[in-house]
Each structure stands twice: as C-alpha cells, then as structure tokens.
Coordinates of C-alpha atoms and ligand atoms in Angstrom, one line a residue:
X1 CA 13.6 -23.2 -7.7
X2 CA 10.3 -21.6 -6.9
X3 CA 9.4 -18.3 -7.9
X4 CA 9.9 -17.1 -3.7
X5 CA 13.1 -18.5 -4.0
X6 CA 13.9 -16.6 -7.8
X7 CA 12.6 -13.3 -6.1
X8 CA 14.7 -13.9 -2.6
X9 CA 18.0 -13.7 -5.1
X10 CA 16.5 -11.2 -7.1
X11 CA 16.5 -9.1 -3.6
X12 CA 20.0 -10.5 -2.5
X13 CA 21.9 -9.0 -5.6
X14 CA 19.5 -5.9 -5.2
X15 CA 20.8 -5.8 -1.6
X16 CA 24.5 -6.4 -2.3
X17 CA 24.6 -4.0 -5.3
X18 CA 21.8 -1.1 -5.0
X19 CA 19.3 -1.0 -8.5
X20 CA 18.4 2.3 -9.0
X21 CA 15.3 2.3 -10.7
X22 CA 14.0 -1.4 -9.8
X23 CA 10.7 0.0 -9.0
X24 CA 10.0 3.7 -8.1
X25 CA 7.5 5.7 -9.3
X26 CA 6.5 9.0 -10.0
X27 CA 5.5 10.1 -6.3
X28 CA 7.4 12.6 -4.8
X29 CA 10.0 11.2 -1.8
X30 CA 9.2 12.7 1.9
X31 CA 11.1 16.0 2.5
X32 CA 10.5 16.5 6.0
X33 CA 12.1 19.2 8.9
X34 CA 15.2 17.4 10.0
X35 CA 14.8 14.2 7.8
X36 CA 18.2 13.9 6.0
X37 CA 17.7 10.6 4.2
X38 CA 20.9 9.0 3.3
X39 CA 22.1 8.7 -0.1
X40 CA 22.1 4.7 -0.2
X41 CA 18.8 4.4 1.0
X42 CA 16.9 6.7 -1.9
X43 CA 19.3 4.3 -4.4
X44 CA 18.0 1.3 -2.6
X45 CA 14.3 2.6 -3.0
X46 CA 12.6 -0.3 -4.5
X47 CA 9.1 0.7 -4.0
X48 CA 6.2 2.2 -6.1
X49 CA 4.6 5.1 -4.3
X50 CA 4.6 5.9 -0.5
X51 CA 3.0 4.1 2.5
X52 CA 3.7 6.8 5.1
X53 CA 1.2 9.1 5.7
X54 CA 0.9 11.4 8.9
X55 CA -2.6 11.0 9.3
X56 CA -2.3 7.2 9.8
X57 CA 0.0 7.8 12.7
X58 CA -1.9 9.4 15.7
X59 CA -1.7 7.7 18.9
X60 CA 1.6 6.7 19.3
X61 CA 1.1 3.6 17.1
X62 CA 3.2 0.3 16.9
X63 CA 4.4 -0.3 13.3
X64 CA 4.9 -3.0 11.3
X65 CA 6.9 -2.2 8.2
X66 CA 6.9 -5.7 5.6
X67 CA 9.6 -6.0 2.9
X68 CA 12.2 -3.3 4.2
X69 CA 14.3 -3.0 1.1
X70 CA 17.1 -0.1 2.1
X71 CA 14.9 0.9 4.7
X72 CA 13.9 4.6 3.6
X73 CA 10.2 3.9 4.4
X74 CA 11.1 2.6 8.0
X75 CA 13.5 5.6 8.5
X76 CA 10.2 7.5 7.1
X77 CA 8.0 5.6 9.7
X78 CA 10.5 5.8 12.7
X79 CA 10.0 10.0 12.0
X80 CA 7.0 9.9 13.4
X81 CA 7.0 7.3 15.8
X82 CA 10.3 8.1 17.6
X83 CA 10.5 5.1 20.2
X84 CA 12.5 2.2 20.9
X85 CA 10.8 -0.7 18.7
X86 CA 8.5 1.6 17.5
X87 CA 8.6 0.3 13.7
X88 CA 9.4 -3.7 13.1
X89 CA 10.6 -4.3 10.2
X90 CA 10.6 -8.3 8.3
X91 CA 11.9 -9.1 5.4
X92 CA 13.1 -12.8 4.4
X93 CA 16.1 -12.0 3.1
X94 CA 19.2 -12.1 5.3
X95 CA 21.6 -9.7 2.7
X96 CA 18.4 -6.6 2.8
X97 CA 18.5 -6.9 6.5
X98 CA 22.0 -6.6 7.3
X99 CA 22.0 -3.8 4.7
X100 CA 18.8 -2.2 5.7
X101 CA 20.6 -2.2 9.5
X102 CA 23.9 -0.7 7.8
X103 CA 21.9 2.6 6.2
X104 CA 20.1 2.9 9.2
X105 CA 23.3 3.1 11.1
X106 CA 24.2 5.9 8.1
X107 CA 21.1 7.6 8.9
X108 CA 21.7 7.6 12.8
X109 CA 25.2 9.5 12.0
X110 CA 23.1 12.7 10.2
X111 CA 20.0 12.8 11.7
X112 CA 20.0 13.8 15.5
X113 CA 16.2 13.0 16.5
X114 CA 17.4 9.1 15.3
X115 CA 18.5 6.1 17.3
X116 CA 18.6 3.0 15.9
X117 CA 16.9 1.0 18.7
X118 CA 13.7 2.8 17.3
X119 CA 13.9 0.1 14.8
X120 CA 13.4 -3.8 15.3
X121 CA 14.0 -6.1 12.6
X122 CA 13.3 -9.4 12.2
X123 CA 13.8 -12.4 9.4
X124 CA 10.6 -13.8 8.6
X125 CA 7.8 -14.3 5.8
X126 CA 5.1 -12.3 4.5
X127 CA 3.3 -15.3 5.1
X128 CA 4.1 -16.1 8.6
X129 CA 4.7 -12.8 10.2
X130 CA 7.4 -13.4 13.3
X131 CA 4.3 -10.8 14.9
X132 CA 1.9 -11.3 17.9
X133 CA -1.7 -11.5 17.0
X134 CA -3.4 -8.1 17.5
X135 CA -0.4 -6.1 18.7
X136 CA 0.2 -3.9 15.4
X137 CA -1.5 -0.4 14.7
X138 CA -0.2 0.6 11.4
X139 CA 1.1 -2.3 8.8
X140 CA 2.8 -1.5 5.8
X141 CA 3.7 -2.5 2.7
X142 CA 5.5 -1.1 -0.2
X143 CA 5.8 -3.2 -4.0
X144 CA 6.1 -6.7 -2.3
X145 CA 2.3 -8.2 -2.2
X146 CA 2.0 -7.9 -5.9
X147 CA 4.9 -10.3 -6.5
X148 CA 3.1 -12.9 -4.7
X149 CA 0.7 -15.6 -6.6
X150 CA -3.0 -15.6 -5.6
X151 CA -2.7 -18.5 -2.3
X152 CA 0.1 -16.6 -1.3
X153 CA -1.3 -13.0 -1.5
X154 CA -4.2 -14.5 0.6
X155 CA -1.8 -15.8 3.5
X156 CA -0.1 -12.2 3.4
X157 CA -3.0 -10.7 4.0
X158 CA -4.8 -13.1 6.3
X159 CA -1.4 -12.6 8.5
X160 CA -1.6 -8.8 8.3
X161 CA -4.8 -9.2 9.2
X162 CA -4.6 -11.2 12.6
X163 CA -1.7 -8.9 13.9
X164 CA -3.7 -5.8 13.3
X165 CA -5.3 -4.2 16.2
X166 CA -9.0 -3.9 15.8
X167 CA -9.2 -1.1 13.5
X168 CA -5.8 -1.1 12.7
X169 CA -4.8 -0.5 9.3
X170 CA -2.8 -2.0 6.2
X171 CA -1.3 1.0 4.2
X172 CA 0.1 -0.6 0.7
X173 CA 1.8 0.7 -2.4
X174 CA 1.6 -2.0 -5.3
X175 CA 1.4 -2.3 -8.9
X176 CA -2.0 -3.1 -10.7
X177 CA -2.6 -3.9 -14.3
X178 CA -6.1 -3.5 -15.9
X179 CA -5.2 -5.5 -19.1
X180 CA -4.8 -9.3 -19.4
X181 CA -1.2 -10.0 -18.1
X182 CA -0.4 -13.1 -20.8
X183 CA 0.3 -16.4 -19.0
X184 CA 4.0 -16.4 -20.2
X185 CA 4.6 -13.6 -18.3
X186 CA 2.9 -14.2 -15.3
X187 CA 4.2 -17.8 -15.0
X188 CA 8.1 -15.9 -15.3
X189 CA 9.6 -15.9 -12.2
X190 CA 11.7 -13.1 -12.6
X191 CA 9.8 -10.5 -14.1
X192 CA 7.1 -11.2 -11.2
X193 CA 9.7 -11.0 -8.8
X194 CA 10.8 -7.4 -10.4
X195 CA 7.4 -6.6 -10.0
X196 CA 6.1 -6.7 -13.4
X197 CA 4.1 -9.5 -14.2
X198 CA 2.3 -10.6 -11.1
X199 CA 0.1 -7.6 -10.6
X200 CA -3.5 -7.9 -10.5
X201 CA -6.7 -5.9 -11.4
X202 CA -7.7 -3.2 -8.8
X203 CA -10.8 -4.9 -8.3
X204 CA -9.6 -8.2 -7.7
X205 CA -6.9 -7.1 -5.7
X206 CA -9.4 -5.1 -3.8
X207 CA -11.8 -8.1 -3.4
X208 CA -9.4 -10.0 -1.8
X209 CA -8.5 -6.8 0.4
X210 CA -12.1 -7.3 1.5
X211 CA -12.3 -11.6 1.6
X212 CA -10.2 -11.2 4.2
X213 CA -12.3 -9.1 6.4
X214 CA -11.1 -5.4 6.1
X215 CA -14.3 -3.4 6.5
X216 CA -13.1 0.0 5.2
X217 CA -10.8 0.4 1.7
X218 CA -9.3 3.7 0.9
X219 CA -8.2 4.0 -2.9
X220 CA -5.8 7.2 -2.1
X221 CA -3.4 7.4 -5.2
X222 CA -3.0 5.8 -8.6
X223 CA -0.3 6.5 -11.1
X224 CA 1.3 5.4 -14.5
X225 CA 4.0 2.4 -12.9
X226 CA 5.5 0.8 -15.9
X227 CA 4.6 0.1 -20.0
X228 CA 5.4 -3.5 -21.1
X229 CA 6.2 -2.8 -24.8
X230 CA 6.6 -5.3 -27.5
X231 CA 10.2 -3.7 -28.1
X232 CA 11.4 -5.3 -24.9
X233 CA 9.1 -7.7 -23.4
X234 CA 7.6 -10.7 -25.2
X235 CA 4.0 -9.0 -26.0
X236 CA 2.2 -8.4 -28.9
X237 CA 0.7 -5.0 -27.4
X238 CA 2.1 -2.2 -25.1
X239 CA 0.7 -3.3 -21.5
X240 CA 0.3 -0.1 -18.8
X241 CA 1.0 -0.8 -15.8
X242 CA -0.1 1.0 -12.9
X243 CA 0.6 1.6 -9.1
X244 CA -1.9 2.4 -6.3
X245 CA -2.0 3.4 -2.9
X246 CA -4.6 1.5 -1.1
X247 CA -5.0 1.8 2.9
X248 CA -7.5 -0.9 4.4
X249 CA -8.6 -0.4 7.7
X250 CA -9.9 -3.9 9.9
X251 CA -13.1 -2.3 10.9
X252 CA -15.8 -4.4 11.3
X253 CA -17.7 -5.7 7.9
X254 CA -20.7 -4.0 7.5
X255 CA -23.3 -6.3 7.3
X256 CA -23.8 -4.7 3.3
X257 CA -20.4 -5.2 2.3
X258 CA -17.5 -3.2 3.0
X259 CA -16.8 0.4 2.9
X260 CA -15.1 1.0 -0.4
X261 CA -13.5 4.8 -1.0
X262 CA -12.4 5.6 -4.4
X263 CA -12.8 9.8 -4.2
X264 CA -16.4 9.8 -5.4
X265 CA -18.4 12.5 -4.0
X266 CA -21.9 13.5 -3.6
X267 CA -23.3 16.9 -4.2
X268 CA -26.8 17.9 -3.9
X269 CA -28.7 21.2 -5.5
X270 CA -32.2 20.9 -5.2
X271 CA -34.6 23.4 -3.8
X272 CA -34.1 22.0 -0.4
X273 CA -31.2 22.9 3.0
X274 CA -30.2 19.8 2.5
X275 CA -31.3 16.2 1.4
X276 CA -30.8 13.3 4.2
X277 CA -31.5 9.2 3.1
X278 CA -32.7 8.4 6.3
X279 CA -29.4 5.7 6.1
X280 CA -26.9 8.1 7.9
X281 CA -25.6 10.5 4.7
X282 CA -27.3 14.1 5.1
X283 CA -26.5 16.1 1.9
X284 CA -26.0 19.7 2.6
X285 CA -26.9 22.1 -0.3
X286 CA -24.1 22.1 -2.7
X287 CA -21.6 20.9 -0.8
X288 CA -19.8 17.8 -2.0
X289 CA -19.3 15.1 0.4
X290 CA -17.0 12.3 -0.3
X291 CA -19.0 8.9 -0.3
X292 CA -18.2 5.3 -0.6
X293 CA -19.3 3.3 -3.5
X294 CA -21.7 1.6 -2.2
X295 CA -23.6 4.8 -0.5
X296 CA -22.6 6.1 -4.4
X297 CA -24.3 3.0 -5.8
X298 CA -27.4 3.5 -3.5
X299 CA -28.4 7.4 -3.8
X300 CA -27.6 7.2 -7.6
X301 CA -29.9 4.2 -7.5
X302 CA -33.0 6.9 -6.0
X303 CA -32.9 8.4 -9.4
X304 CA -33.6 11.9 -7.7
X305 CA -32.4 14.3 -10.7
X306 CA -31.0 16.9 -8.0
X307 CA -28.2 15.0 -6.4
X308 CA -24.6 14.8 -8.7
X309 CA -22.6 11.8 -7.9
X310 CA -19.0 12.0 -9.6
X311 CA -16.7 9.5 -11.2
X312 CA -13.7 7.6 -8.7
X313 CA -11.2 9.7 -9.3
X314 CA -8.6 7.3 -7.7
X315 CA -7.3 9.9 -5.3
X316 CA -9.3 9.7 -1.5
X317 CA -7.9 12.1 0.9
X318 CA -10.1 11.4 3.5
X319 CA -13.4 12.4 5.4
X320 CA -17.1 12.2 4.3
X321 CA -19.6 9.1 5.1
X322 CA -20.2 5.8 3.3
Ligands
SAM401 C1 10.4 -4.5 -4.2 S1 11.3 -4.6 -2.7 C2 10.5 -3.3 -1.8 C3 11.4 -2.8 -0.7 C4 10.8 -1.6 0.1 N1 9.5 -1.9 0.5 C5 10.9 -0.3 -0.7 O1 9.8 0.3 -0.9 O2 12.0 0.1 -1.1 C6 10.7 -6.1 -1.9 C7 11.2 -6.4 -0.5 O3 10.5 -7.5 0.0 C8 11.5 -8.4 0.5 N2 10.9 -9.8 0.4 C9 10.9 -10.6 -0.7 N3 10.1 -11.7 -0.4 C10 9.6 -11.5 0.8 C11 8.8 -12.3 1.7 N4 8.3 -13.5 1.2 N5 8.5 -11.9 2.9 C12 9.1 -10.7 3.3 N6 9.8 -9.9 2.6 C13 10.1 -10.3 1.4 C14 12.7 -8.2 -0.4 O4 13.9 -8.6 0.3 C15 12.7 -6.7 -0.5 O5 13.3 -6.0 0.6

C-alpha cells in the first residue's frame, strides 16, 4: 500500500467518524454576520490555520478549494463568493465528499444567504486537478500539501500552477518543521498522512513555491502546530512543529528572483524627506514600509547607517514594495 493510499483511509475513517483535533491549530475560526457554521463541520475541521482571507477575494473570483475535509473552509469561501459554482471543491476520497455534500446540505438548512449549487465538487487528485488550465482566481489549500513526498508536492503545485489565472493566487495553510524530521518518521505512512512527519523546512517548502514559477510569496502567519515528544513518538528529542500561512501569487518572475514577503520592513531616519534607491523603493522619513527580502537584502547591503531594516517577523499583512 502506498503512503497515498495509507492517507486516502486515514481520510475515509476521518470522514465516516469525525476526529476532533486531527489537525487544528491555534487560529481563531471565521465568525462572520450571518455565518452559522454547522456543528459537524467545526468537528470535521482537519486543517491548521485558515486560507480564507477577504482581501484575496475581490472581483468576483472563481475558487478552487483542494482537500475539502468537512467542508468549513468551502462554506467559508462560498461566503464571499455567493454564486452558483463559485467554489470547486476536489478531494480524492469518495467517503469526505459525500460527507462534505451532507454538512453543506446542514449548512443550507441555517444559513439563508446559502445554496448549495454555489458549491461544485469533484473527485480528483492533487496531482491531476479535474480543472481547466487558467480558469481559477483563488486556489486553496488547507494541511494536505505537506503530507505529500517531494515529486509529489512538485506535481501539486505545478497543477495549481497551470489552472491559476495570470496573477492568480495559491493561499495555503501547512505544517513546517525547522528541525531534522528522522527518516523513521518520515518514511511512516501514517503519521505523514496525519500530518506529522512529512513537513518540510519553510525555506525549502518556499523554494519549491518559487521552482515552480510563483513570482510573489507572502509568509502571512506562523504558529506553534504540534511537539513530537519522546513520551509518544519514537524520538530522542522533543521536535516543534509549526504551521504557516503562505499565499503565492503567479506573477511574473522577476528577472532577480521572486518577491519573497516575510513582514520585514524598512524604516529610514536620516537628515533627509526621504531616501529613494533609484530601484523603485522611496523611503519616507520614519515611516516603515514593508519590504521583500530581497529589497531587504539589497538596502541592508548599501551599509548606509540611517536606514533600520527589521527581522521577518512571520506575520505579512500586506502593502509596501519589494
Ligand atoms: C488534513 S485533511 C484537510 C481537510 C480540510 N482542508 C480542512 O482544513 O479541514 C486533508 C484532506 O485532503 C484530502 N486528500 C487526501 N489526499 C488527497 C489527494 N491526493 N488529492 C486531493 N485530496 C486529498 C482528504 O480526503 C482530506 O479531505
């Protein structure tokens, strides 16, 4: 049995007989006007942080929800977008569907502004999305992609990539894990299929974000996920586990390398109005701006003593300039 198969029954039982506490985290859950999630689908919430965010959905956008578990995230993303089809939803395992279709039928009976043709879901594969090629504005995913091993991970993301409109985006919640994740654990099916064993570095993960050709990253959360301690897992040290929320936006690549936000910010105090680089970033006179990376990497790199980069501090919220 592969370790897709292993995690397909892991989702079966956790479809027939909801897991309260699979995954989860310590983000808040939505509270919105008129939102009355049902009771089954915050027992069936099997992710680690939230991928819906209002400021991703403008424009009417088509959304693409991967992985639906109980489906409070599409019921999230269907608030917003209010249309018939306007959220699809795929997920590869027959038993989540049919009950992700049954809470959503619960939810249809207490919330007014809900139909249930708003939401269109389909079997298929992370890694062969049943999705036209550029048709999506908004993908999500929520605690799936880290279960994947590294070949896979790169098809998921190569797929969300081709059915992403041209500066569509890819909002993710997923674990991470900073430490060495030992081999024994990694190479067992079902604790990477409960989400504990497959994660990956940020930077790696956020490397292959980019190898794929998402110009623009946006590190927007990161929280404590899950400790691995020697008193219940076979480890000789406590491992921390952590989740992130990442969104990655399919702008074009810069021709020096993506855009990569992680909530650093610029502040300049000299003698001056303002300070501008000549590359695009003008620096008004103590006010912070938030800057990519690289555009941190690059004025740090002048060595001018009146401009105050700061630390990532993991939590982007938008705006600023790279
Ligand atoms: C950890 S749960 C997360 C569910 C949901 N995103 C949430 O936040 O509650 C993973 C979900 O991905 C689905 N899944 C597992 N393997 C998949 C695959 N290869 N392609 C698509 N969905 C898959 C499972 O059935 C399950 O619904």
């Amino acid at each position: 049995m592969s370790y897709l198969d292993v995690t397909k029954d892991v989702y079966k039982k956790a479809a027939e007989t909801p897991d309260v506490g699979l995954c989860c985290t310590t983000s808040p859950i939505w509270q919105l006007p008129g939102l009355d999630m049902p009771s089954i689908m915050l027992e069936m919430n099997y992710g680690c942080g939230t991928t819906v965010n209002p400021r991703d959905l403008v424009n009417d956008p088509t959304i693409l929800y991967v992985g639906v578990g109980g489906g409070m995230e599409v019921l999230q993303f269907s608030y917003f977008s209010r249309k018939k089809h306007g959220v699809i939803g795929v997920d590869i395992v027959d038993e989540m569907l049919d009950a992700c279709q049954k809470n959503l039928t619960v939810a249809s009976e207490t919330n007014d502004w809900f139909k249930e043709e708003f939401v269109d879901l389909r079997k298929g594969t992370a890694m062969s999305l049943p999705i036209e090629s550029n048709s999506i504005d908004v993908a999500a995913q929520n605690c799936l992609f880290n279960i994947f091993e590294k070949e896979d991970l790169k098809k998921a993301l190569q797929e969300i990539y081709r059915v992403l409109k041209p500066h569509g985006r890819l909002v993710l919640s997923d674990p991470i894990c900073e430490q060495e994740m030992p081999d024994h654990l990694r190479a067992d099916d079902k604790l990477r299929a409960l989400c504990l064993s497959g994660s990956l570095p940020l930077q790696e993960y956020l490397d292959m974000i980019t190898e794929v050709g998402f110009g623009t990253v946006e590190v927007r959360a990161k929280r404590p996920y899950r400790i691995l301690s020697p008193n219940h897992y076979d480890v000789k040290e406590n491992i921390m586990i952590e989740s992130v929320e990442v969104a990655a936006i399919k702008d074009p690549m810069p021709e020096d390398g993506p855009c990569i936000f992680t909530g650093k910010a610029a502040i300049y105090y000299g003698k001056e109005d303002q300070f501008d680089d000549k590359k695009g970033h003008v620096l008004l006179q103590n006010q912070p701006i938030a800057v990519c990376d690289k555009t941190a990497g690059d004025l740090g790199s002048l060595g001018n003593d009146d401009i105050h980069i700061t630390e990532s501090t993991w939590f982007y919220d938008g705006g600023g300039c790279c």
